[in-house]
Coordinates of C-alpha atoms and ligand atoms in Angstrom, one line a residue:
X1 CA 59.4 -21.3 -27.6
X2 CA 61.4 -20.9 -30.8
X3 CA 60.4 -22.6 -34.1
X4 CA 61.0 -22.5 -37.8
X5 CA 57.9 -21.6 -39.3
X6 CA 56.2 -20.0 -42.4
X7 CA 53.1 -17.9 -42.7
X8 CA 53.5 -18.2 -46.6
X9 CA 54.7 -20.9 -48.5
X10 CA 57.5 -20.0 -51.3
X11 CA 61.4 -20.8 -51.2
X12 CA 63.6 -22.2 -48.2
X13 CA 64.0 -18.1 -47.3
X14 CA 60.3 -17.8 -46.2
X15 CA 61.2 -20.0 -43.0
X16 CA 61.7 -17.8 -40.4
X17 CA 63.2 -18.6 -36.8
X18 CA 61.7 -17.4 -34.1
X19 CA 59.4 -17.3 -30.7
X20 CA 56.2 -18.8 -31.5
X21 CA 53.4 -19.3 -28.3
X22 CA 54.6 -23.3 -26.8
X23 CA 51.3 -25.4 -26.7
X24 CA 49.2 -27.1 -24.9
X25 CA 48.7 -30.5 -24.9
X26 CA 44.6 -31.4 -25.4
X27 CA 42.7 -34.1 -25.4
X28 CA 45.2 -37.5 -26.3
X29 CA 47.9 -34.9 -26.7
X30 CA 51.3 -35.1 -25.4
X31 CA 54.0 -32.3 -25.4
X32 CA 57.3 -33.3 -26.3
X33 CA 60.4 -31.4 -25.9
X34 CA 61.8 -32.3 -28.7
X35 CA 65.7 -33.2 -29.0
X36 CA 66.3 -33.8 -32.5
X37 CA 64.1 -33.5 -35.5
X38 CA 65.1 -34.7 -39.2
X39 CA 64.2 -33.1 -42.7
X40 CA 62.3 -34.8 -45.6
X41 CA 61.7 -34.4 -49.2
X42 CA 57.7 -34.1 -48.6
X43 CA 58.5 -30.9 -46.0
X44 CA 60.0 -29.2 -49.0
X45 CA 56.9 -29.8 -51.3
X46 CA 54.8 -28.6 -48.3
X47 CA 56.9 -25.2 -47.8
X48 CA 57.1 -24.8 -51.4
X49 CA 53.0 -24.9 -52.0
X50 CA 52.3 -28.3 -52.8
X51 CA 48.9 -27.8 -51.4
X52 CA 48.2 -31.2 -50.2
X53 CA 45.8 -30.1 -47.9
X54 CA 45.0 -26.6 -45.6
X55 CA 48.0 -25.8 -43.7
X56 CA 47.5 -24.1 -40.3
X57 CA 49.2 -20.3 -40.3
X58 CA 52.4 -19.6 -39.0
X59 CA 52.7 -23.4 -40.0
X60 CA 55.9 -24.6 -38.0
X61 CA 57.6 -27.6 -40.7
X62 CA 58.7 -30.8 -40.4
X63 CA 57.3 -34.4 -39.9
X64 CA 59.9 -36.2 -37.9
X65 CA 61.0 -35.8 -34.0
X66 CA 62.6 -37.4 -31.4
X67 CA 62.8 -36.2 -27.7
X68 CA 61.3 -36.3 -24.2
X69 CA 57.7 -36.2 -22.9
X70 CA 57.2 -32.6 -21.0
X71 CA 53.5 -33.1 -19.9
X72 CA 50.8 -35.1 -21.0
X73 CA 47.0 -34.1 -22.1
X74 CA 43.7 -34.8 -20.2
X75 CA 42.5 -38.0 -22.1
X76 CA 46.2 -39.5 -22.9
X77 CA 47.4 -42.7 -20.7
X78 CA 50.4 -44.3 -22.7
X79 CA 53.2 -41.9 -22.1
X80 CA 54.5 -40.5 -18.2
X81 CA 56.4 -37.3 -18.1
X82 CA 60.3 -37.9 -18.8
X83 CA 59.4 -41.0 -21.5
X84 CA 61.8 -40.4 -24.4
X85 CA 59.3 -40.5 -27.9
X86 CA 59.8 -40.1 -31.4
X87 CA 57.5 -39.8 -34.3
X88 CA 56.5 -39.2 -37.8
X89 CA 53.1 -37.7 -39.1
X90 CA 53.3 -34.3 -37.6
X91 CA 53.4 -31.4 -40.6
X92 CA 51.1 -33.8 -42.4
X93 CA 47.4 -33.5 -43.2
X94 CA 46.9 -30.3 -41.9
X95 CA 48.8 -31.0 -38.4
X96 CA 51.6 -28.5 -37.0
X97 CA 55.2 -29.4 -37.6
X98 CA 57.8 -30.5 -35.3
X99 CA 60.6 -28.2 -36.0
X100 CA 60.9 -26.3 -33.1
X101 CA 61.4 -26.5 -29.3
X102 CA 58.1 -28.1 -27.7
X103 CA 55.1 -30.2 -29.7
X104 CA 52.1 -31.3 -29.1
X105 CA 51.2 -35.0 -30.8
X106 CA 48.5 -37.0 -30.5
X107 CA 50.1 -40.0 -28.3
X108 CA 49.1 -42.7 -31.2
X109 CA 51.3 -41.2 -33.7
X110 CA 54.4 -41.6 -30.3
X111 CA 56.8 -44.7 -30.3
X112 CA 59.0 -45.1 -27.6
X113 CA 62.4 -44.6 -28.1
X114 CA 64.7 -47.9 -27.3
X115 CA 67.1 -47.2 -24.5
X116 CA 71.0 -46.4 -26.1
X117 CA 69.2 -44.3 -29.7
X118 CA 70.1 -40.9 -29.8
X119 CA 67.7 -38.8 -30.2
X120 CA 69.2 -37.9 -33.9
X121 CA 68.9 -41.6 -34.7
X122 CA 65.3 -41.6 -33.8
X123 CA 64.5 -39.0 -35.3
X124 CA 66.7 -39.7 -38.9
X125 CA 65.3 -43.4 -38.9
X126 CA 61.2 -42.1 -38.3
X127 CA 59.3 -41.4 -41.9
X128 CA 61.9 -43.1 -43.9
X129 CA 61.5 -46.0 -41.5
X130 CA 58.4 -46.5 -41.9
X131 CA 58.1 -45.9 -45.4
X132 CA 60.6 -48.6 -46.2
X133 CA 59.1 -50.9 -43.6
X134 CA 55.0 -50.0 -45.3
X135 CA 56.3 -50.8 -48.9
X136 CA 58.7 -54.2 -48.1
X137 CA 56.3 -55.6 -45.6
X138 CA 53.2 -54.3 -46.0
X139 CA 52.9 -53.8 -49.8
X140 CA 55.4 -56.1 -51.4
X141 CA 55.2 -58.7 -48.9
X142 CA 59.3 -59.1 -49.0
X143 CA 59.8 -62.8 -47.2
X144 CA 63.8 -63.8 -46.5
X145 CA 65.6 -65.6 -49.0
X146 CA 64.3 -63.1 -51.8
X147 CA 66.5 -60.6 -54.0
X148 CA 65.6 -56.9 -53.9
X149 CA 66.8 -54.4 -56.6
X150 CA 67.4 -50.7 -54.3
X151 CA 67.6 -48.1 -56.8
X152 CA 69.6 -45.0 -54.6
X153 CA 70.8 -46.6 -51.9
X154 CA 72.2 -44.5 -50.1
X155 CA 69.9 -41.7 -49.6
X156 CA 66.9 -41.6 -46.6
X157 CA 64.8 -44.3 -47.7
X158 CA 66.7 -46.3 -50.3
X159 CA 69.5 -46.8 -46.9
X160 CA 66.4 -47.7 -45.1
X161 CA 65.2 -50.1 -47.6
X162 CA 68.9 -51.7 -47.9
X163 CA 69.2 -52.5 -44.1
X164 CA 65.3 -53.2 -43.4
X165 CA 65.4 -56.2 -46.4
X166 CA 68.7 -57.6 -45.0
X167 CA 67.1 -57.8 -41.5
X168 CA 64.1 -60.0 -43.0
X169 CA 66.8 -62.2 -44.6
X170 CA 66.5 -61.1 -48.3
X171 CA 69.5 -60.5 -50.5
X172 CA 70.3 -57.0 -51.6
X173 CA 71.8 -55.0 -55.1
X174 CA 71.3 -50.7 -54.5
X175 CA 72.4 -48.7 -56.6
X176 CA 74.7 -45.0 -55.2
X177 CA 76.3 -42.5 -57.3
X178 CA 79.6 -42.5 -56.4
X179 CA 82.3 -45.4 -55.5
X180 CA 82.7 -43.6 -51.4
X181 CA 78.3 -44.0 -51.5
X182 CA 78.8 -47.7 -53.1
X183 CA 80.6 -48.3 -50.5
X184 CA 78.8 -47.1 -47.2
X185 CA 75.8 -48.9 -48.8
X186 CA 78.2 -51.8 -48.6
X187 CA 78.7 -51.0 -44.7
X188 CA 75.1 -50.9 -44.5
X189 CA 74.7 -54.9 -45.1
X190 CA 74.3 -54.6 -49.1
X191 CA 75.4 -57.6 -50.6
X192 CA 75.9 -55.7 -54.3
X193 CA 76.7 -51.5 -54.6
X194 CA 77.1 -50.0 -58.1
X195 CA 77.8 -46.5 -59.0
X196 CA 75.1 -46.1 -61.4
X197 CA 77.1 -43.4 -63.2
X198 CA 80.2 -45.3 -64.0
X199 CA 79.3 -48.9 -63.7
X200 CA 77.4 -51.6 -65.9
X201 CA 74.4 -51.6 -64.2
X202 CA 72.8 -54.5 -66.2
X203 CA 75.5 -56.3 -66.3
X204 CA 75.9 -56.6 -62.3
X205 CA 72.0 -57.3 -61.6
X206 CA 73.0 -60.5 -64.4
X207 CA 75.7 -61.6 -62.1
X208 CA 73.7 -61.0 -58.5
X209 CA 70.6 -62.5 -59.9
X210 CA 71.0 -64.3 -62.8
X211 CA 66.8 -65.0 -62.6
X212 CA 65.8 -62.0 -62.1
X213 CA 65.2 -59.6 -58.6
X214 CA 61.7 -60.7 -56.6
X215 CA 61.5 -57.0 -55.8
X216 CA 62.4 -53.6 -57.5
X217 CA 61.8 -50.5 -54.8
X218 CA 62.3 -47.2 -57.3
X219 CA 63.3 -44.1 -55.4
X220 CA 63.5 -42.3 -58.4
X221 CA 60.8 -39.8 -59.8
X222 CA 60.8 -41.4 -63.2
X223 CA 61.1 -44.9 -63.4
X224 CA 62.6 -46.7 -66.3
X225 CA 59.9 -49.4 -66.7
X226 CA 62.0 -51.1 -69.4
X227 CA 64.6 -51.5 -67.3
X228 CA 62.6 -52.5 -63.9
X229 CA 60.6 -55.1 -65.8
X230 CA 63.6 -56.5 -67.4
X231 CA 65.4 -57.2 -63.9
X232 CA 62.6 -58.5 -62.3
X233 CA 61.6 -62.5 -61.6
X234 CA 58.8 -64.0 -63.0
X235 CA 56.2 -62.5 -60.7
X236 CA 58.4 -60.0 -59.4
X237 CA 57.2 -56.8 -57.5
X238 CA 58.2 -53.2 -58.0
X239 CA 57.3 -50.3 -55.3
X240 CA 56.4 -46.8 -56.6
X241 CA 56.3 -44.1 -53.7
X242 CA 57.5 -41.0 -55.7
X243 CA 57.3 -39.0 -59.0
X244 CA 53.6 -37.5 -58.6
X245 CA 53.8 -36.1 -62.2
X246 CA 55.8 -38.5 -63.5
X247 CA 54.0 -40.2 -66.4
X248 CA 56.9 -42.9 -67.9
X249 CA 56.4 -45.1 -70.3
X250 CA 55.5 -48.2 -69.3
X251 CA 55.8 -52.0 -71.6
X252 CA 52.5 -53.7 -70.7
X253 CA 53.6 -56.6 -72.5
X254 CA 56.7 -57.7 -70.7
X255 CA 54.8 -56.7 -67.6
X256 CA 52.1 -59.0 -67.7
X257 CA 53.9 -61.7 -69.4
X258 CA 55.4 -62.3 -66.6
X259 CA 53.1 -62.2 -64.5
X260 CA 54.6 -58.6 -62.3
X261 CA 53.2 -56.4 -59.9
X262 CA 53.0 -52.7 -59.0
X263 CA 52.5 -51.5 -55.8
X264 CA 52.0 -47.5 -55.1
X265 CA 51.7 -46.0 -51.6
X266 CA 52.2 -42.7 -49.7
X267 CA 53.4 -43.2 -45.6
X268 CA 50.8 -40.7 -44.4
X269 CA 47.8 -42.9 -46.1
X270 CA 48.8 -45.6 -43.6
X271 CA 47.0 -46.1 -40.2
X272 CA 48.3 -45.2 -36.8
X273 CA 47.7 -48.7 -36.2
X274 CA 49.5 -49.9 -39.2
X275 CA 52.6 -47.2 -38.3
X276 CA 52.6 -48.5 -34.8
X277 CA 52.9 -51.8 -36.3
X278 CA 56.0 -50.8 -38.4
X279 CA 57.5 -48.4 -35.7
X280 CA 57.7 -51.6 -32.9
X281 CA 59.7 -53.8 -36.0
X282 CA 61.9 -50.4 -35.9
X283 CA 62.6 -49.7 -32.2
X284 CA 63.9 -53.9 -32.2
X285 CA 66.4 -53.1 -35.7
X286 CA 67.5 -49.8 -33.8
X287 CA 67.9 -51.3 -30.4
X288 CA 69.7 -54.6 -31.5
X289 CA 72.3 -52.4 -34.2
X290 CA 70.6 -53.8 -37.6
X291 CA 69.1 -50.7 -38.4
X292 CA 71.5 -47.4 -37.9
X293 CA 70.1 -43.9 -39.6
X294 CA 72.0 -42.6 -42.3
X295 CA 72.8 -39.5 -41.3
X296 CA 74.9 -37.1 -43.4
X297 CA 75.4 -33.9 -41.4
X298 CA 73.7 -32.0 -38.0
X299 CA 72.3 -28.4 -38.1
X300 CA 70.7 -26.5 -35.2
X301 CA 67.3 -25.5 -36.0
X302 CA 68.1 -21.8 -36.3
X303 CA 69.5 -23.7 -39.9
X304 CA 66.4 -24.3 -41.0
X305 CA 66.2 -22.9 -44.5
X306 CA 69.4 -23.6 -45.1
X307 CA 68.7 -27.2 -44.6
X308 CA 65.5 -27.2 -47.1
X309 CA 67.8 -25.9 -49.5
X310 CA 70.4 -28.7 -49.5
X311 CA 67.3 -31.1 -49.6
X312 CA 66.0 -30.1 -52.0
X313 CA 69.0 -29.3 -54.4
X314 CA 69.5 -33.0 -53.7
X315 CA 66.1 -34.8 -54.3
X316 CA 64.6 -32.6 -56.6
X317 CA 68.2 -31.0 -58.6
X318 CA 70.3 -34.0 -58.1
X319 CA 73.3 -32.4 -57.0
X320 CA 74.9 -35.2 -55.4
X321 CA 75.9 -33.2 -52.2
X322 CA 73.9 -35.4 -49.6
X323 CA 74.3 -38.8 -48.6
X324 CA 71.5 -39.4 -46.5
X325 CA 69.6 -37.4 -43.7
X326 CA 69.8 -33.9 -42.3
X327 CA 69.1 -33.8 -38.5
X328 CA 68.5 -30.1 -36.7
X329 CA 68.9 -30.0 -33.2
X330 CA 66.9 -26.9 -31.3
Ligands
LIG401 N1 55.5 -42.3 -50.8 C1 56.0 -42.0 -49.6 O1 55.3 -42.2 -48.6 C2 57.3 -41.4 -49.5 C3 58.0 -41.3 -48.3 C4 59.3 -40.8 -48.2 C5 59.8 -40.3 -49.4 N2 59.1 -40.3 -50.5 C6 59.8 -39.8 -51.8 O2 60.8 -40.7 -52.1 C7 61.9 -40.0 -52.8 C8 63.2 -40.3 -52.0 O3 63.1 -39.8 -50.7 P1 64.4 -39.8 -49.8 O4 64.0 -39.2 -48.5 O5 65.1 -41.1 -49.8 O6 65.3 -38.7 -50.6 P2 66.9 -38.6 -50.7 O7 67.4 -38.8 -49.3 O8 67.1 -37.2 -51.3 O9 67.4 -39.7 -51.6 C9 67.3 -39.7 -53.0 C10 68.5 -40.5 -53.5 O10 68.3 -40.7 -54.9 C11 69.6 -41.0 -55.4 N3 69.6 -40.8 -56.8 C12 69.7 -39.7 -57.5 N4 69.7 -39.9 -58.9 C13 69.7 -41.3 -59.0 C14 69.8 -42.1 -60.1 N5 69.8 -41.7 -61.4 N6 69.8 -43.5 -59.9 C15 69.7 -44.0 -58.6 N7 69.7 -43.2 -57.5 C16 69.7 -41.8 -57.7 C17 70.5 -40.2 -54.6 O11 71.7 -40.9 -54.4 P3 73.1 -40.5 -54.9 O12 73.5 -39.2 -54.1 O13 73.9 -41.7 -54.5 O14 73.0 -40.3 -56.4 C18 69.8 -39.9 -53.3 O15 70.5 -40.4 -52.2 C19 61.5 -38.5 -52.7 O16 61.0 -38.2 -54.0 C20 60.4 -38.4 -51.6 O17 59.5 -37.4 -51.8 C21 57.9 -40.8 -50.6

């Protein structure tokens, strides 16, 4: 089969395309031939030597994939041949990626795929998905009728965020940077957009919540504490999920007063039952329109490093070129 792969880990050049042996599905294994697969900021960490864990060698990349059941293992019973499946935890703790033609995942990390999503959908929507869903549901306990403060809203998991809080009936202010982003956050059920580099962002959380936001969900690598604690409710919540050597300041004082708290979690940390749990909420928002990826261009997979380039320049460099996800097709 053909997959983009390393066998060292370095820049978005050590990916290489090209005939690796297909497997074989063992044990609770399935083999998906996989349609559509989507890039994240964590496969860029992982190419570039984060050294999370041992990764197997040539380690094909990528987390997230969408496609078709091609044969099933000995000891799985949940998926037939010709099922359409997407996932999320492959290229994670040591596991082989998804970015190439066939895969072999352990069925309890599979989701089926609701009939009328494209495979791109399904595969855009999977780890930011269930991010958005683990950190609103799970950790901040969002319940409708609350205000939630989306810092970068229009990028793969702040869009996420924006659409998943409006389905449970909360209110929503994001943040974009630029008027065209402010806007498709807008299309995406925001009630508030700002262009956090031209407008008064203070001055617009005063209007929308005038008692402060119940939630703040920081996409951002380093937080303004200040800031977050100063837009948040008495007993307001703020979600953490990136920045691992980010070390902000942080006003105790204020915090406490009021009476906040800080929730911190990583997607992969989560159970498959907890996942599965998230990933059924998901396949209902995708299947009945109030969840739609946000996906800003398609690649074929031979585009590979090209495509971990542009992600990166974008959540590590800023550069303002992306507006969501990057889907490869083999
Ligand atoms: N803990 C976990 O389990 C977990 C899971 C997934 C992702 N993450 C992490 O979460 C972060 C976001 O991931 P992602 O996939 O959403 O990345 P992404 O698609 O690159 O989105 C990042 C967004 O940040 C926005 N942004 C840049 N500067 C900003 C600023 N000053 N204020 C507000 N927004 C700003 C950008 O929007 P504009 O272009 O509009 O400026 C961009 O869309 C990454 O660091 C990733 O590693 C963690």
């Amino acid at each position: 089969m053909k997959a983009a792969f390393i066998n060292e880990t370095g820049p978005p050049e050590v990916i290489q395309y090209g005939e690796l042996p297909t497997p074989e599905p063992t044990g609770g294994e399935v083999l998906v031939r996989v349609g559509a697969v989507a890039v994240n900021p964590v496969d860029t960490y992982i190419r570039n030597g984060a050294d999370f864990w041992e990764l197997p060698i040539p380690f094909i990349v990528g987390c997230d994939l969408a496609g078709v059941v091609e044969a099933v293992g000995p000891g799985a019973s949940q998926y037939q041949v010709g099922d359409r499946v997407w996932g999320s935890n492959q290229g994670l703790l040591g596991r082989q990626g998804t970015f190439a033609d066939y895969c072999a995942v352990d069925e309890s990390w599979l989701y089926p795929t609701p009939a009328g999503v494209s495979d791109e959908d399904a595969a855009a929507s999977a780890l930011v998905g269930i991010t958005a869903h683990l950190g609103l549901f799970g950790e901040a306990r969002l319940t409708a009728g609350e205000k939630v403060f989306v810092q970068g809203g229009s990028g793969g998991v702040g869009s996420a965020v924006v659409q998943m809080a409006k389905a449970a009936g909360a209110s929503v202010i994001t943040t974009a940077g630029s008027n065209e982003k402010a806007a498709t956050c807008r299309r995406l059920g925001a009630d508030m957009a700002v262009n956090y580099k031209t407008d008064d962002v203070d001055a617009a959380v005063r209007e929308f919540a005038p008692d402060g936001v119940h939630v703040f969900w920081e996409t951002q690598r380093e937080p303004d504490f200040d800031k977050i604690v100063e837009y948040l409710a008495p007993r307001g919540r703020i979600v953490l999920m990136a920045g691992r050597d980010a070390r902000p300041e942080f006003p105790v004082g204020p915090f406490y007063v009021k009476g906040c708290s800080l929730y911190g979690f990583v997607m992969f940390a989560a159970t498959a039952q907890q996942q599965r749990a998230c990933a059924e909420d998901i396949n209902q928002w995708l299947a009945s329109g109030k969840l739609k990826a946000r996906i800003d261009r398609v690649m074929p997979l031979t585009q590979a490093a090209a495509a971990h380039r542009l992600q990166e320049e974008n959540t590590l460099l800023k550069a303002g070129t992306l507006a969501g996800k990057i889907v490869l097709l083999p």
